[in-house]
Every structure is written in C-alpha cells, then in structure tokens.
mmCIF file of N, CA and C in Angstrom:
data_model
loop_
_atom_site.group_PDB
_atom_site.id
_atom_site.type_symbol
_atom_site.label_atom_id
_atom_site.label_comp_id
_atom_site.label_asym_id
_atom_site.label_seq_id
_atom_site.Cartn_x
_atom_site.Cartn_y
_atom_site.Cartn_z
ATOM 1 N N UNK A 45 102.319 73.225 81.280
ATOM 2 C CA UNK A 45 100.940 73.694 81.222
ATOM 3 C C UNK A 45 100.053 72.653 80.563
ATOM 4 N N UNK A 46 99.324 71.880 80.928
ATOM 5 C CA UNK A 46 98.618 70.226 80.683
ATOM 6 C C UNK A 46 97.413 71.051 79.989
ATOM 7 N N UNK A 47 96.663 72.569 80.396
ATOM 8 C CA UNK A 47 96.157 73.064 79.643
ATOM 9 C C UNK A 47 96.079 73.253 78.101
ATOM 10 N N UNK A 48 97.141 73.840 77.832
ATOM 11 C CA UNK A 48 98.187 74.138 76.478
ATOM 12 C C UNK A 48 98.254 73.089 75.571
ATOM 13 N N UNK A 49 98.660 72.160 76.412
ATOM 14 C CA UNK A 49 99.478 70.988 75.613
ATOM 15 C C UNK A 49 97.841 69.872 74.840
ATOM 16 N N UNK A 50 96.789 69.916 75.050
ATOM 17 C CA UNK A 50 95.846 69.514 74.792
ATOM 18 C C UNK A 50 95.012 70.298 73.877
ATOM 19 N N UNK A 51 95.450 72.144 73.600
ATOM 20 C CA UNK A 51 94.651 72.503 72.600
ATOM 21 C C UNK A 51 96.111 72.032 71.165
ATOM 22 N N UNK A 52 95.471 71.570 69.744
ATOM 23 C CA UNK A 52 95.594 71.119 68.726
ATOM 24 C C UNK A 52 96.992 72.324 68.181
ATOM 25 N N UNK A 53 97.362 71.474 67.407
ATOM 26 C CA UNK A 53 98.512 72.647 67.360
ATOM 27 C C UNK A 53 97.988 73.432 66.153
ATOM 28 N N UNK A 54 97.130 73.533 65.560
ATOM 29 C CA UNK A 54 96.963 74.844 64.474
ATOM 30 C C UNK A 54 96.266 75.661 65.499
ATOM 31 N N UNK A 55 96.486 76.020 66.875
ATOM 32 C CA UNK A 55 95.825 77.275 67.701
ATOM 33 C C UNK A 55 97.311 77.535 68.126
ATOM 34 N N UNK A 56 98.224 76.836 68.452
ATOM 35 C CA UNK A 56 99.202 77.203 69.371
ATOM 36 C C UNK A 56 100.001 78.394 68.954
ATOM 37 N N UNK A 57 99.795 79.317 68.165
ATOM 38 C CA UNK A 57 100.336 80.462 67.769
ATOM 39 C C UNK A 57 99.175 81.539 68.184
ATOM 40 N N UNK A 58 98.069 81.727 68.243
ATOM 41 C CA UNK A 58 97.003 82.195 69.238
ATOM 42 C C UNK A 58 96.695 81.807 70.557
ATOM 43 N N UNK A 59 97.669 80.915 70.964
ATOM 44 C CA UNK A 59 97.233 80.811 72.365
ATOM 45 C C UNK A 59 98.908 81.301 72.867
ATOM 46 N N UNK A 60 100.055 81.169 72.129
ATOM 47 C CA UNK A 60 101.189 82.317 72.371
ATOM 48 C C UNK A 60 101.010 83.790 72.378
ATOM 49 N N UNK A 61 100.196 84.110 71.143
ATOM 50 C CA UNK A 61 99.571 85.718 71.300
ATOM 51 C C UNK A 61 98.925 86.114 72.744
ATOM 52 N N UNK A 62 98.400 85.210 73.056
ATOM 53 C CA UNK A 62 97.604 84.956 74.186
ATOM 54 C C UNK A 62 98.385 85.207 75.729
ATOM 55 N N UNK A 63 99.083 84.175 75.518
ATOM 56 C CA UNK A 63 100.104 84.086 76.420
ATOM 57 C C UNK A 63 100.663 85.706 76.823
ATOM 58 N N UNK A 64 101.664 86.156 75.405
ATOM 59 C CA UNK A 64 102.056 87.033 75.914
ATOM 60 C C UNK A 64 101.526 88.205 75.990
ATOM 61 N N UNK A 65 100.197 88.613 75.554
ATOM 62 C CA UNK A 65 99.319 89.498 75.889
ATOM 63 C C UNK A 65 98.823 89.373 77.861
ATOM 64 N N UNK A 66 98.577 87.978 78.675
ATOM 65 C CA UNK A 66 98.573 87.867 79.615
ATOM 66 C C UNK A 66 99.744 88.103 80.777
ATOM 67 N N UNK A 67 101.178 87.781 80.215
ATOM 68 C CA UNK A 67 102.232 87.269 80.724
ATOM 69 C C UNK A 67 102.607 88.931 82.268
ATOM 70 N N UNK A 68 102.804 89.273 81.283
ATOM 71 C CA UNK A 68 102.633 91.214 82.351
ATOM 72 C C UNK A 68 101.563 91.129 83.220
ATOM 73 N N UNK A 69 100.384 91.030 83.234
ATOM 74 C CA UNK A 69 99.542 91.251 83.700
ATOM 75 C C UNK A 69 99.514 89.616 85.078
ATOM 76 N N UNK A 70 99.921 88.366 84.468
ATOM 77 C CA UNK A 70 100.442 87.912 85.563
ATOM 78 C C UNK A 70 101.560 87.742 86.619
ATOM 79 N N UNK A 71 102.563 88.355 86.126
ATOM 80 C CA UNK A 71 103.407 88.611 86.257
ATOM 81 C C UNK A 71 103.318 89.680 87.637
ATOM 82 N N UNK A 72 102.298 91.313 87.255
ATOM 83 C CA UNK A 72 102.288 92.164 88.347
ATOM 84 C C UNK A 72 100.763 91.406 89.503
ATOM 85 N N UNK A 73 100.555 90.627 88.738
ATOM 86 C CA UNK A 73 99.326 89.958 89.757
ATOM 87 C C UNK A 73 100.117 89.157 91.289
ATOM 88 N N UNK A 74 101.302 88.445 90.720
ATOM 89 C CA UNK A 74 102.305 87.150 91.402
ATOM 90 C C UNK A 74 102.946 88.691 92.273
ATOM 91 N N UNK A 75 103.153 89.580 91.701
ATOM 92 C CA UNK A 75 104.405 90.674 92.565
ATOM 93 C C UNK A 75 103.289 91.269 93.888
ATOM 94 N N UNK A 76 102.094 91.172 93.002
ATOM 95 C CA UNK A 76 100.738 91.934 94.214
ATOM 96 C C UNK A 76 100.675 90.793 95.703
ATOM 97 N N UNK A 77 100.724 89.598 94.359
ATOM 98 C CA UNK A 77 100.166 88.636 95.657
ATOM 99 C C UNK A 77 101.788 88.378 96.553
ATOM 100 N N UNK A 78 102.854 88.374 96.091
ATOM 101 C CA UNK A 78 103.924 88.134 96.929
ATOM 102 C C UNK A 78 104.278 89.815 98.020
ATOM 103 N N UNK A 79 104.032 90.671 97.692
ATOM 104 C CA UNK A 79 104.011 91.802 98.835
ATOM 105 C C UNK A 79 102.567 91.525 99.906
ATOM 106 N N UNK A 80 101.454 90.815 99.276
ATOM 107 C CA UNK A 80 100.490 91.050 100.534
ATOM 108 C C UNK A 80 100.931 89.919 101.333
ATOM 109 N N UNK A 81 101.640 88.688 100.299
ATOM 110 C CA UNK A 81 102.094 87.559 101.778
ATOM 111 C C UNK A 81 103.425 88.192 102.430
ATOM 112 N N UNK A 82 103.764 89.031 102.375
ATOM 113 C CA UNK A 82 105.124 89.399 102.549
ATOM 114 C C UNK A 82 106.180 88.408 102.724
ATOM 115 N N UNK A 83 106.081 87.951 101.535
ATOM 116 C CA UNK A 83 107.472 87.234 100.999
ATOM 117 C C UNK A 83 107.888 87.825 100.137
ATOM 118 N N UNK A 84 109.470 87.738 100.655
ATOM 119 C CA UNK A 84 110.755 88.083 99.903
ATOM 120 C C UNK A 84 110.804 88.159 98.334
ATOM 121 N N UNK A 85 110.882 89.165 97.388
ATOM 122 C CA UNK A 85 110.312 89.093 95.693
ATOM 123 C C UNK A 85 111.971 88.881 95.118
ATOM 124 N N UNK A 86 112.560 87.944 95.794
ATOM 125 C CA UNK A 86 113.608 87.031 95.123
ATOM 126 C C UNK A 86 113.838 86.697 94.017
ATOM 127 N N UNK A 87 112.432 85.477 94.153
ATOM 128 C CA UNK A 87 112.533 84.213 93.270
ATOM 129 C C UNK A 87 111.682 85.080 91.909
ATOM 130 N N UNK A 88 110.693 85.961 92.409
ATOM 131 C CA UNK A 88 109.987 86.611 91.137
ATOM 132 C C UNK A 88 111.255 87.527 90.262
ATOM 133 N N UNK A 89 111.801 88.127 90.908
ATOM 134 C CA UNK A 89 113.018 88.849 90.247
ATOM 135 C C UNK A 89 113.705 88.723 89.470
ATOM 136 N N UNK A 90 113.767 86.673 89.275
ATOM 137 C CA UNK A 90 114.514 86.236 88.406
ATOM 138 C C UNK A 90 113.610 85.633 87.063
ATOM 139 N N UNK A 91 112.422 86.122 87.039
ATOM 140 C CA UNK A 91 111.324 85.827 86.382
ATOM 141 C C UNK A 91 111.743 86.681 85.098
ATOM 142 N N UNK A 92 111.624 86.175 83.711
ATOM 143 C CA UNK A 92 111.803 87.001 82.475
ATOM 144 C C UNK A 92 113.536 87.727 82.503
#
C-alpha cells in the first residue's frame, strides 16, 4: 500500500484502527463486486 507507507509512523496505529474499522466493509464490497462479475468467490474465500 505506497499510500500507507508515506504517512509518518507516529499515525500508523490510527491508520491500523482505520484499516480495520474499513477491512469488513471492503471485504463485503470485493464479495458484491465478484457476484455482479460472476466470478467464482474462490480466491476471496481465502481472504482473512
């Protein structure tokens, strides 16, 4: 994440809060978008 890696490290424990406050919510976003392409939810399956 080239994002991440450029904010200073006295945030990087708020941008983990961050993270995993988002992580679910992208997570069922990737499962939404892989049933409307109808591809196979394989590779997401092995996610977490």
């Amino acid at each position: 994440m080239p994002a991440v890696a450029m904010i200073d490290a006295s945030r990087v424990g708020s941008v983990r809060q961050l993270d995993n406050r988002l992580l679910p919510e992208a997570l069922n976003m990737r499962a939404m978008l892989t049933a409307a392409l109808g591809v196979p939810d394989d590779e997401s399956a092995e996610v977490g």
